[in-house]
XYZ file of C-alpha atoms in Angstrom:
610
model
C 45.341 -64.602 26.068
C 42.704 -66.651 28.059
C 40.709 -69.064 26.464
C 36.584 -69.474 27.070
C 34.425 -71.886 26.560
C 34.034 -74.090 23.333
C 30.805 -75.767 23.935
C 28.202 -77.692 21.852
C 30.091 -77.610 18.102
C 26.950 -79.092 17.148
C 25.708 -80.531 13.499
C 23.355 -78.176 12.323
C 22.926 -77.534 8.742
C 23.065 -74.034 6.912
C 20.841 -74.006 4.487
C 21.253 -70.304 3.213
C 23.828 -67.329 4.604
C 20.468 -65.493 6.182
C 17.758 -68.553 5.809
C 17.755 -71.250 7.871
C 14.927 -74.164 7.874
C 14.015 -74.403 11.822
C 15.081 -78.191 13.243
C 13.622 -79.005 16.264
C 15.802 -80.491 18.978
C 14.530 -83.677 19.150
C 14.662 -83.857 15.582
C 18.691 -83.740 15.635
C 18.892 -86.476 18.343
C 16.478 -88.939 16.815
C 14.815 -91.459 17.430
C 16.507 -93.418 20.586
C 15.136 -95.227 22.828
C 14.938 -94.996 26.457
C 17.321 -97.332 28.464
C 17.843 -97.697 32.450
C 20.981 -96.295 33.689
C 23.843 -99.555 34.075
C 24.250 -99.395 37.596
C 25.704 -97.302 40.018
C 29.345 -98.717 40.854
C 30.890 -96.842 37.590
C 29.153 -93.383 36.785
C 29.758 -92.271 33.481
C 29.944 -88.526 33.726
C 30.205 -85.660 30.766
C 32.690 -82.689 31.022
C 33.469 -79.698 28.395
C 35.677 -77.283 27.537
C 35.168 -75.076 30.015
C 36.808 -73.385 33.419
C 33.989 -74.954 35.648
C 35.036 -78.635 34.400
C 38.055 -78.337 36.241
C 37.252 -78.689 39.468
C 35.346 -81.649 38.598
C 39.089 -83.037 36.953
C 40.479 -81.470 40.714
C 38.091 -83.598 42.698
C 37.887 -86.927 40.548
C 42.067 -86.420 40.087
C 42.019 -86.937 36.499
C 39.578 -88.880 34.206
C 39.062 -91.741 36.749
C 38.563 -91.110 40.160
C 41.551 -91.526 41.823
C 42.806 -92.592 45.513
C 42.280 -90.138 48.234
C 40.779 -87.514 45.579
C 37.582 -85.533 46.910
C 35.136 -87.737 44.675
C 37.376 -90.910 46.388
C 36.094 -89.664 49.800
C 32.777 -89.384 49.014
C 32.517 -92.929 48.027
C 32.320 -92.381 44.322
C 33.979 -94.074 41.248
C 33.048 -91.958 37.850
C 34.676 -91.977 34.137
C 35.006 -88.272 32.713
C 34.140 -88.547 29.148
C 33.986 -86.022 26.567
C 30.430 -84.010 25.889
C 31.736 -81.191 23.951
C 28.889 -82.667 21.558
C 25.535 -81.798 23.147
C 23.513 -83.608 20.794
C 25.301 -87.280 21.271
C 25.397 -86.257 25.145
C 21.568 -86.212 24.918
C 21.743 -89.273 23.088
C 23.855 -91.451 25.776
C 21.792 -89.769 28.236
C 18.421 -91.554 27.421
C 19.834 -94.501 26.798
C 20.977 -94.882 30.042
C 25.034 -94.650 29.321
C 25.025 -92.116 31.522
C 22.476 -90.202 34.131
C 23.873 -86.679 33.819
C 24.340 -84.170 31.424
C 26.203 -80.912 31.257
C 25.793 -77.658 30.092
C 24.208 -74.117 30.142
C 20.959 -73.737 31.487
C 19.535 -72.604 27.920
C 21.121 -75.567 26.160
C 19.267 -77.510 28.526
C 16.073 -75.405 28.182
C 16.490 -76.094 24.234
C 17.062 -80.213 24.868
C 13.727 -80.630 27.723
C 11.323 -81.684 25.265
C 13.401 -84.857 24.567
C 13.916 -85.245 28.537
C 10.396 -85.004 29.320
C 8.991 -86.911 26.153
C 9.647 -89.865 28.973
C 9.070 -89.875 32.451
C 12.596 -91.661 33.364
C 14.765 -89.218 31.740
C 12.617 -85.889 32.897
C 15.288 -83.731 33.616
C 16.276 -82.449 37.075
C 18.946 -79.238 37.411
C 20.849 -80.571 39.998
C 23.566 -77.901 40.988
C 24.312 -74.453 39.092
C 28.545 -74.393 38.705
C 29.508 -71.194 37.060
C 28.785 -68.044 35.521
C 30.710 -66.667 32.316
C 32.873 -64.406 32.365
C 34.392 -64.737 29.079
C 31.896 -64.455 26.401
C 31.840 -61.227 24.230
C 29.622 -59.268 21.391
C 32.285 -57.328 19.010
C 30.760 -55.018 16.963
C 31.831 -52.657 14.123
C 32.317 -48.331 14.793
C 29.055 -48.919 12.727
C 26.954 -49.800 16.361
C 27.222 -47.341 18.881
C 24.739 -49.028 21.348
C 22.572 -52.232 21.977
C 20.009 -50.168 20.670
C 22.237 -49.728 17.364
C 21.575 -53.166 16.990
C 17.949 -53.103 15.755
C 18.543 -53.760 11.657
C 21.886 -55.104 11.927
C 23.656 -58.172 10.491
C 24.900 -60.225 13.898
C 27.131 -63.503 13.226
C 25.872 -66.605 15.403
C 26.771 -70.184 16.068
C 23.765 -71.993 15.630
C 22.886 -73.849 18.556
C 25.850 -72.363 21.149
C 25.937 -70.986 24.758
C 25.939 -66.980 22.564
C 22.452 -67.753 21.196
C 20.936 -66.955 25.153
C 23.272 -64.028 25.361
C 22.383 -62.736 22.307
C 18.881 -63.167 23.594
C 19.735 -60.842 27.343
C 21.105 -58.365 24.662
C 18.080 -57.545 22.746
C 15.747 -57.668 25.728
C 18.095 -55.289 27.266
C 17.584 -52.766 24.493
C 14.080 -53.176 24.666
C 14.359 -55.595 21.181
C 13.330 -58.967 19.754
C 15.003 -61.217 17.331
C 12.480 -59.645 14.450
C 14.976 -56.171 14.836
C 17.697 -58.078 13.694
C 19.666 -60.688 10.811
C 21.346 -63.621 11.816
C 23.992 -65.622 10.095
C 24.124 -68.773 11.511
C 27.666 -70.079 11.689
C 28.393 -73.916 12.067
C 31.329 -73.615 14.315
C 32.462 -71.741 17.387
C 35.821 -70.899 16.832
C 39.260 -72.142 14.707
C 37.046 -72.217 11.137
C 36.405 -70.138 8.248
C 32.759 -70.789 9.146
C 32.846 -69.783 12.971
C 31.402 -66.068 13.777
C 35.041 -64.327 14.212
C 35.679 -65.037 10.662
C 32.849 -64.544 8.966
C 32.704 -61.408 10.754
C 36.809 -60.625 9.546
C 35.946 -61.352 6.004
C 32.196 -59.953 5.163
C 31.936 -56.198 6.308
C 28.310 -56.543 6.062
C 28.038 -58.160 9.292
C 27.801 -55.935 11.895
C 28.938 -57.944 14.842
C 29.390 -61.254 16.063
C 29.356 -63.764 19.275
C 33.357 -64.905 20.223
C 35.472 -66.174 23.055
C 38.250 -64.354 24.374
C 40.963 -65.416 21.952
C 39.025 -64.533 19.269
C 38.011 -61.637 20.794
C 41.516 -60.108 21.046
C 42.133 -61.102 17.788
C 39.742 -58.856 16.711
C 39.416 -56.052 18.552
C 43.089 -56.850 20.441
C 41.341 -56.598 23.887
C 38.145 -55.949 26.395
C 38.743 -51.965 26.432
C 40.509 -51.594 22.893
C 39.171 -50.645 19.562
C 40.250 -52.568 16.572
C 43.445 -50.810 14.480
C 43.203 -52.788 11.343
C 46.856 -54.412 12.120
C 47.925 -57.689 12.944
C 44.252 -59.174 12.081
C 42.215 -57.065 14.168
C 38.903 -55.193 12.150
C 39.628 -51.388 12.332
C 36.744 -49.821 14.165
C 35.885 -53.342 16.257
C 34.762 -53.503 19.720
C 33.519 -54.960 22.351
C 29.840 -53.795 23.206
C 28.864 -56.569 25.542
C 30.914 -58.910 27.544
C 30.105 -61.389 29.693
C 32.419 -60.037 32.274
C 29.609 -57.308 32.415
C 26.530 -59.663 31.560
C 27.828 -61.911 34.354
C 24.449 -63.399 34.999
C 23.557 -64.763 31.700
C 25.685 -68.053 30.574
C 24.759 -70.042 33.786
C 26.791 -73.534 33.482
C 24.877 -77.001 35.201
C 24.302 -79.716 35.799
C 21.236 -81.790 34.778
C 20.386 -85.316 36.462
C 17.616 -88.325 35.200
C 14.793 -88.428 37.084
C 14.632 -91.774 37.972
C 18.245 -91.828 38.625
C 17.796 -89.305 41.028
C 14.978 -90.830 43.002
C 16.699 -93.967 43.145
C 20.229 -92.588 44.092
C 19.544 -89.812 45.944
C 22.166 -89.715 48.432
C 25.129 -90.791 45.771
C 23.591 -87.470 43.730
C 24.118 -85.716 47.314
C 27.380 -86.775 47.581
C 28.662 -85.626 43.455
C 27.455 -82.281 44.364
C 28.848 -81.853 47.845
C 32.211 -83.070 46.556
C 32.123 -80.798 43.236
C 31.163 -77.042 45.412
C 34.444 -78.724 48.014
C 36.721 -78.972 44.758
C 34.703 -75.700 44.053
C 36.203 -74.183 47.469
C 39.834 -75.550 47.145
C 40.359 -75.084 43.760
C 39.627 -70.957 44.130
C 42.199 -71.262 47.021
C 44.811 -72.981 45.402
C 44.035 -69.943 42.275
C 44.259 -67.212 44.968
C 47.757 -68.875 46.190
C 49.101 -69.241 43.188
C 47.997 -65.605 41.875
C 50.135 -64.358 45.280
C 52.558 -66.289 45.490
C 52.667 -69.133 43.424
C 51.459 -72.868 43.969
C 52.668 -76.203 42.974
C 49.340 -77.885 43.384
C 47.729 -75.269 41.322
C 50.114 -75.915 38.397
C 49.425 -79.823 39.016
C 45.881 -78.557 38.121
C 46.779 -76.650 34.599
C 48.824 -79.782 33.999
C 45.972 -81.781 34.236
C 43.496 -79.541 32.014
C 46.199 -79.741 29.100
C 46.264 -83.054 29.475
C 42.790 -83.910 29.039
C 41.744 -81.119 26.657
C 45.352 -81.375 24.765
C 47.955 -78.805 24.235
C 45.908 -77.919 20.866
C 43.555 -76.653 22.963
C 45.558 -75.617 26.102
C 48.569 -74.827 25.053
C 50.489 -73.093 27.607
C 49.425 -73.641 31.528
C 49.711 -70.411 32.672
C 48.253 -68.118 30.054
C 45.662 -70.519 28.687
C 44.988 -73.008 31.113
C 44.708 -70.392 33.910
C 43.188 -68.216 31.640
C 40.493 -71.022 30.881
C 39.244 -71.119 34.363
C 39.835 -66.855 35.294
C 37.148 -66.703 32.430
C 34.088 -68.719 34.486
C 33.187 -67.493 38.087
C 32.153 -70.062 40.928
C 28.906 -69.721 42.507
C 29.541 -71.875 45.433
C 27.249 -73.088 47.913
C 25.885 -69.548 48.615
C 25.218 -69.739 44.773
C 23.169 -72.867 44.881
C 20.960 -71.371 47.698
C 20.595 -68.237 46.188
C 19.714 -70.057 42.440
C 17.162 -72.202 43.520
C 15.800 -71.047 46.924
C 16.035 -67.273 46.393
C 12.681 -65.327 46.586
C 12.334 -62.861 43.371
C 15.689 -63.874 42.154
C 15.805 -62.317 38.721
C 18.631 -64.970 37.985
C 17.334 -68.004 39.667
C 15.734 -71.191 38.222
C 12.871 -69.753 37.960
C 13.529 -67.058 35.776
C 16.425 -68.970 33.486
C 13.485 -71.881 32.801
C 11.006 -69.037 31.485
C 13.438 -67.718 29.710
C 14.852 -70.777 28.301
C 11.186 -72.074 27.046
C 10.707 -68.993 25.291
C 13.526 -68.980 23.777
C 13.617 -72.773 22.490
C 9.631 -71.724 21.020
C 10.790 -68.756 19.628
C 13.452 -69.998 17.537
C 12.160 -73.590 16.499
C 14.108 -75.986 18.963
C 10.981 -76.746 20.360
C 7.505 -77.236 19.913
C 6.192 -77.063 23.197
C 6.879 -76.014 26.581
C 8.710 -78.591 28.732
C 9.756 -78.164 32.245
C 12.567 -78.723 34.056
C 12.924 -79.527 37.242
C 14.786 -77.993 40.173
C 17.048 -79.372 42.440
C 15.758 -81.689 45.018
C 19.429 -82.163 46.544
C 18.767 -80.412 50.227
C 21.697 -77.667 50.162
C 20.979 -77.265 53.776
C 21.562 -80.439 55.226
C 24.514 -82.377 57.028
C 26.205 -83.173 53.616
C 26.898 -79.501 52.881
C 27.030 -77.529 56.337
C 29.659 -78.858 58.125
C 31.435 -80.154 55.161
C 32.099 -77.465 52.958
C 33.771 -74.196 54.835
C 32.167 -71.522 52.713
C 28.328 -71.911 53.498
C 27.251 -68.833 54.581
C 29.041 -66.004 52.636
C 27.174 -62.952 52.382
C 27.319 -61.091 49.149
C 28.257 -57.271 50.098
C 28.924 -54.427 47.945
C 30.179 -55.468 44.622
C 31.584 -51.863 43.855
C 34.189 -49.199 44.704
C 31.593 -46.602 44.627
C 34.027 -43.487 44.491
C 36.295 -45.028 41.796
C 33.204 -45.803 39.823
C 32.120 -42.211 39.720
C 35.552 -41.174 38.956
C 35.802 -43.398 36.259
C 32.441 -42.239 35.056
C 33.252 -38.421 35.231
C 36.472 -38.646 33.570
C 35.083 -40.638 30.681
C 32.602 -38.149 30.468
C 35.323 -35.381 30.472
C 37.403 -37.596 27.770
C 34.968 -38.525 25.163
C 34.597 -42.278 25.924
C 31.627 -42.700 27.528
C 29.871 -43.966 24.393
C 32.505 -46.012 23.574
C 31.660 -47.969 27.068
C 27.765 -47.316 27.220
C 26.069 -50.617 26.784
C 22.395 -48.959 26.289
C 21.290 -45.866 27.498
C 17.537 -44.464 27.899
C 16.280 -41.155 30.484
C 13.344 -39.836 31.862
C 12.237 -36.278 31.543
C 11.110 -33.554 34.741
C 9.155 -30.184 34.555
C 11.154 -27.077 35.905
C 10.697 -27.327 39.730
C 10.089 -31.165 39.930
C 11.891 -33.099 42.932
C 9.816 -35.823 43.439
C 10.187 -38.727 41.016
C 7.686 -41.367 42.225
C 7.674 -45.023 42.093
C 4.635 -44.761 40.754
C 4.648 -42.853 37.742
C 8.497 -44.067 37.022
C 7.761 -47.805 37.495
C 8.793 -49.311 34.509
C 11.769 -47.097 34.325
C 12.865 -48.385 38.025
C 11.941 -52.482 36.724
C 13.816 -51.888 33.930
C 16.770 -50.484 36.208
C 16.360 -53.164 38.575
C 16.683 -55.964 36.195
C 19.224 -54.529 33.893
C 21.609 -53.916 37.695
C 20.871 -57.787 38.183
C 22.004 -59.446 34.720
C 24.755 -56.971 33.566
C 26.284 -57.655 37.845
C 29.529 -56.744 36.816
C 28.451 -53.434 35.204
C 27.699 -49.849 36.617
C 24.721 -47.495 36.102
C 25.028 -44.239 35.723
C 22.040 -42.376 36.893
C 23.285 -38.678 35.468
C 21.715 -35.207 36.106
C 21.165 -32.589 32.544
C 20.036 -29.041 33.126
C 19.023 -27.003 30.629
C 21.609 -23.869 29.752
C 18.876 -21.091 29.280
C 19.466 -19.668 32.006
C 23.161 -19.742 32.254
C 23.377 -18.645 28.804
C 21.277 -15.485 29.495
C 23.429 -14.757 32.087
C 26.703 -15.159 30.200
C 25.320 -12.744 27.481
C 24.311 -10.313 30.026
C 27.555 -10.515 31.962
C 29.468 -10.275 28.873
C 28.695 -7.303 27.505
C 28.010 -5.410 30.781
C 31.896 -6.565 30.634
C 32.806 -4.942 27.428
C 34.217 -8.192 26.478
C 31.276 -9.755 23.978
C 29.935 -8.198 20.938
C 26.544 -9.121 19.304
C 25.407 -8.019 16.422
C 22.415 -8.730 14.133
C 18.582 -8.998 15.150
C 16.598 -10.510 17.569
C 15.980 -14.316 16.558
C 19.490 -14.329 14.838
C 22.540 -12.813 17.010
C 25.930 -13.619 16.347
C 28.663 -12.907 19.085
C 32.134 -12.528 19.577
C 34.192 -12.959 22.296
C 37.141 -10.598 22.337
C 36.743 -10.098 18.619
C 36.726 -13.766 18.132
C 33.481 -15.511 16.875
C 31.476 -17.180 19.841
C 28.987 -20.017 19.083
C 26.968 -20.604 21.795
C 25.562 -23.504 20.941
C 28.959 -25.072 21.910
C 28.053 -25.791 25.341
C 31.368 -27.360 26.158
C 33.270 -24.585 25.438
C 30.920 -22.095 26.796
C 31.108 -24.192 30.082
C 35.467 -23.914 29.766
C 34.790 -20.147 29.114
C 32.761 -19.313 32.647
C 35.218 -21.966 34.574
C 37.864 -19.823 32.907
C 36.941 -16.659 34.696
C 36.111 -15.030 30.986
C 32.255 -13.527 32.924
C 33.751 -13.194 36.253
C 32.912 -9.868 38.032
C 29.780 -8.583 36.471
C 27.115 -6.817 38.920
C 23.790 -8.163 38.034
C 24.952 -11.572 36.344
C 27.443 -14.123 37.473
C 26.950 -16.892 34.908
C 29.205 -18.919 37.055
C 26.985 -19.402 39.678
C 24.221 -19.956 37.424
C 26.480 -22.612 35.828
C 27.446 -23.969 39.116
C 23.822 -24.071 40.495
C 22.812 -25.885 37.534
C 25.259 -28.540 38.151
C 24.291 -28.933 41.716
C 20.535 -29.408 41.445
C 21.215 -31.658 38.323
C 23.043 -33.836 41.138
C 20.430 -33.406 43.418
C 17.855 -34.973 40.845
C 20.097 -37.887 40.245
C 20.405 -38.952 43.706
C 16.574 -38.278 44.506
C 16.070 -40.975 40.922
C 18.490 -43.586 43.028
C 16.865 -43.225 46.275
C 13.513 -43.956 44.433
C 14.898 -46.867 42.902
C 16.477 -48.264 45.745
C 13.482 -47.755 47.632
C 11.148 -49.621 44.603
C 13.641 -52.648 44.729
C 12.789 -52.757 48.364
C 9.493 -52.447 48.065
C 9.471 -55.387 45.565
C 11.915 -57.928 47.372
C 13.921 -57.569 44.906
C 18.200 -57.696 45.700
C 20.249 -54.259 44.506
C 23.545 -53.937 45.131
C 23.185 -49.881 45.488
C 26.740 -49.816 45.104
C 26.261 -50.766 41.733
C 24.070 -47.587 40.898
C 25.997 -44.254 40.829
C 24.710 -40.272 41.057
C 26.462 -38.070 38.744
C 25.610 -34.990 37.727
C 26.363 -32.922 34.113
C 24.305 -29.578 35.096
C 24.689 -28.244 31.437
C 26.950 -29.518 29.587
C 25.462 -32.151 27.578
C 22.183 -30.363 26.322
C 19.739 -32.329 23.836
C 19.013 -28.738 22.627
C 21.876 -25.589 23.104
C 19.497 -22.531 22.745
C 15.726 -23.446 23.020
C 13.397 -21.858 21.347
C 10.702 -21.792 24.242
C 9.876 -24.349 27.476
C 9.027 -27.804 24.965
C 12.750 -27.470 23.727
C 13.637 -26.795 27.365
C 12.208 -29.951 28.890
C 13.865 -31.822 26.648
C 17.101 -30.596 28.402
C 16.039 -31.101 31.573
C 16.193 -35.023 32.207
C 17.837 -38.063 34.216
C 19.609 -39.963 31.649
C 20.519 -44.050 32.846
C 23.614 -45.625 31.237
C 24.698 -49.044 31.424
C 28.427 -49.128 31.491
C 31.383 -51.202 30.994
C 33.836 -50.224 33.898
C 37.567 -51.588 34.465
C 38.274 -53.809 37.337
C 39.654 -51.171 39.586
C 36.228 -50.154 40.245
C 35.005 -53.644 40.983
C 35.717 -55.579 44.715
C 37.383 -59.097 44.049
C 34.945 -61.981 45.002
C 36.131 -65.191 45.342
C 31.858 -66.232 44.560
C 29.612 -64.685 42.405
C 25.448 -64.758 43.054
């Protein structure tokens, strides 16, 4: 069982199970006043629960920097304290106690209009450390889809890392926070008022935002439905992970802005020496995962002492689970976050994003910047120091084993069980061209969705209609001898060898012709109809991903077109069986995208993700 991240168990109060009065940020800090940071020879620095914390314990060697540690060698001498609690982090943070805070970028998104209500303690993103990969939506059999979502009842810890995610969710089903109910929780995790068990004990919520333990708990794993047995919710699932939405719980750090300009180079030097712990710290992991490490276990030794074996307590299930559950970004990462032209994941897009947010919901009442990182990735202190400075971020994907995986959930019935969202786009009979143009907010919206969800697949898959093949079955069966129709025009019924025939059952009309059941007629060979069906549907697919790849390009925009997979269904999954004229036949005839959740045998391991 791995454990995720317990951040920010903030003090918010619940006022009603569905009503909530709106507190402003600043209005849960209060009133403190703005102090200069004491000095520079002890740095007081904040750490949470959380994967990407240790590599800050690796390079500091514990809770005070120790001899010959990374953070030694750089010349620095820093306390670790505790900052689980955002709000008293904020507080120490102005006055002066300490120049840094940490946390995810929307927490920090939700605390800038205290940082810039003074000019000292504007607040300056130094470094990005991690994405989440450990962060999950489980729903009730009740939600299909993220588009299922729009009137449900969604459990939610008020003022958490979930409350962004939640946020990527409903923009990814084309929703707002109007479509749905919130029940604001007060914890995270381990109470009776924490999401998971609200969620266990009140079937009227829907679904709710959990970490991995209580994730298994109630749905007994990533892939699994819920049983109803040992604890689990019968029906339960996971819709959205953030081992899928791997670009949306971004984990940094944020400096003072007069600390910064005044210590530059000593701000240089925390970050170099956190991406080298960064870099040694996913080798001693890949070691230990082949062949075991000493060092590495040092580390998970370490992490349960600091966070306690309440918390941690076994080292190789939960402390190694703790940090398989966040995902480095590196140096590459940094580049990439804040230098990266039309990143849809950068700073740019995560500060947007986060002063929406904070307006939407009451945290704020204006918009606040904050600013990005004015450490210089590219000089002397990084190249040259650290060894993984230029990584190149290939394919993601196995793209074979992700249309394999796709076909044979189609074939098995699970595909909805895995679909995230799904929407299509509709062609005329003899259509082959799908332009940018008249498709563009289709393509943006396929674009964006490939960029967030990184660790997910999209399905771009081919539907025919089955007119034609389903003339052609008719016509080859009784030329055959071996179907019967009776009845009028308008209302046929047919039997197969004496055995009722609905042919509105595509799927087993389609088992029929692959069967050999219409094989050998003169004028009609429904299995060539069938087959032709199949391989223009295919065609269409791959003509909608060469469009889209050749949009992204067109915009600047990154795609991993490994990510995006052509699959055709020819006729087996009509919207309409037997139409009743050419509208009811177009309907048929469409590219349909899904977002899906995919094991990790289709994915390529990265040691880096950006």
């Amino acid at each position: 069982m791995k454990i995720s991240i317990k951040l920010f168990l903030m003090a918010f109060v619940i006022c009603m199970p569905f009503i909530i009065e709106a507190q402003t940020f600043k209005s849960e800090v209060g009133d403190i006043p703005v102090g200069n940071v004491a000095g520079t020879s002890l740095l007081e620095v904040p750490y949470i629960t959380w994967g990407g914390d240790m590599a800050t314990f690796y390079a500091n060697g514990g809770l005070t920097t120790q001899p010959g540690t990374i953070f030694a060698r750089q010349g620095l001498n820093i306390k670790l304290v505790a900052g689980d609690n955002f709000i008293q982090q904020v507080r120490n943070y102005r006055s002066g106690k300490t120049p840094f805070l940490r946390g995810t970028f929307r927490m920090m998104g939700m605390a800038s209009e205290v940082l810039a209500s003074d000019p000292r303690t504007q607040g300056m993103v130094i470094m990005q450390m991690t994405w989440s990969a450990g962060d999950h939506l489980v729903v009730r059999k009740n939600v299909k889809d993220a588009k299922d979502l729009k009137g449900k009842t969604i459990a939610l810890q008020k003022g958490g890392p979930h409350i962004g995610m939640l946020d990527d969710i409903l923009a990814t089903a084309k929703l707002d926070w109007n479509d749905i109910k919130v029940v604001w929780a007060d914890d995270l995790t381990a109470s009776p008022k924490s999401p998971p068990e609200m969620c266990r004990n009140n079937p009227q919520i829907d679904g709710c935002f959990v970490i991995t333990p209580d994730m298994i708990g109630l749905c007994g794993g990533l892939h699994n439905v819920g049983s109803g047995a040992e604890g689990t919710v019968k029906g339960s699932r996971v819709l959205v992970s953030t081992a899928d939405l791997s670009r949306s719980i971004a984990d940094v750090y944020v400096c003072r802005k007069d600390f910064f300009d005044a210590n530059k180079d000593l701000v240089t030097r925390f970050v170099a020496g956190y991406l080298k712990a960064c870099e040694e710290v996913v080798a001693l992991k890949n070691q230990y995962e082949s062949k075991g490490s000493k060092d590495y276990m040092q580390l998970l030794q370490m992490t349960q002492n600091i966070y306690g074996k309440e918390t941690i307590p076994t080292l190789e299930e939960d402390a190694h689970g703790l940090l398989t559950d966040c995902t480095f970004v590196g140096h590459p990462g940094n580049i990439a976050f804040f230098q990266q032209k039309n990143n849809l994941n950068g700073f740019d897009y995560f500060l947007k994003s986060s002063q929406k947010l904070s307006l939407s919901q009451g945290f704020a009442t204006k918009k606040t910047d904050l600013l990005p990182s004015a450490v210089d990735f590219n000089s002397k202190a990084f190249i040259g120091y650290l060894t993984r400075t230029e990584v190149e971020q290939g394919e993601r994907f196995r793209g074979e084993a992700v249309v394999k995986e796709i076909e044979e959930l189609s074939r098995g019935g699970g595909l909805d069980d895995r679909t995230i969202v799904s929407f299509t786009i509709n062609f005329d009979p003899n259509q082959t061209d799908f332009s940018r143009s008249e498709y563009n907010e289709d393509y943006q919206r396929v674009v964006e969705m490939a960029d967030k969800y990184g660790n997910a697949a999209i399905a771009i898959r081919g539907h025919a209609d089955p007119t034609k093949t389903l003339l052609d079955l008719v016509r080859a069966g009784m030329e055959k001898g071996v179907l019967q129709r009776s009845g009028s025009a308008g209302n046929y019924r047919y039997s197969l060898k004496g055995k009722p025939l609905n042919l509105d059952n595509v799927q087993d009309i389609s088992r029929l012709i692959e069967a050999g059941e219409f094989d050998g007629a003169r004028d009609s060979n429904p299995r060539e109809t069938m087959q032709a069906a199949l391989n223009l549907s295919r065609k269409r697919a791959e003509k909608v991903r060469d469009s889209i790849i050749a949009y992204a390009k067109s915009k600047g925009l990154v795609l991993d077109t490994s990510q995006i997979q052509a699959v055709g269904v020819g006729i087996r999954e009509p919207f309409i069986a037997k139409p009743a004229n050419m509208d009811e036949a177009r309907q048929n005839m469409r590219v349909e995208f899904r977002l899906l959740r995919i094991t990790a045998e289709a994915l390529k391991q990265s040691d880096f993700d950006f």
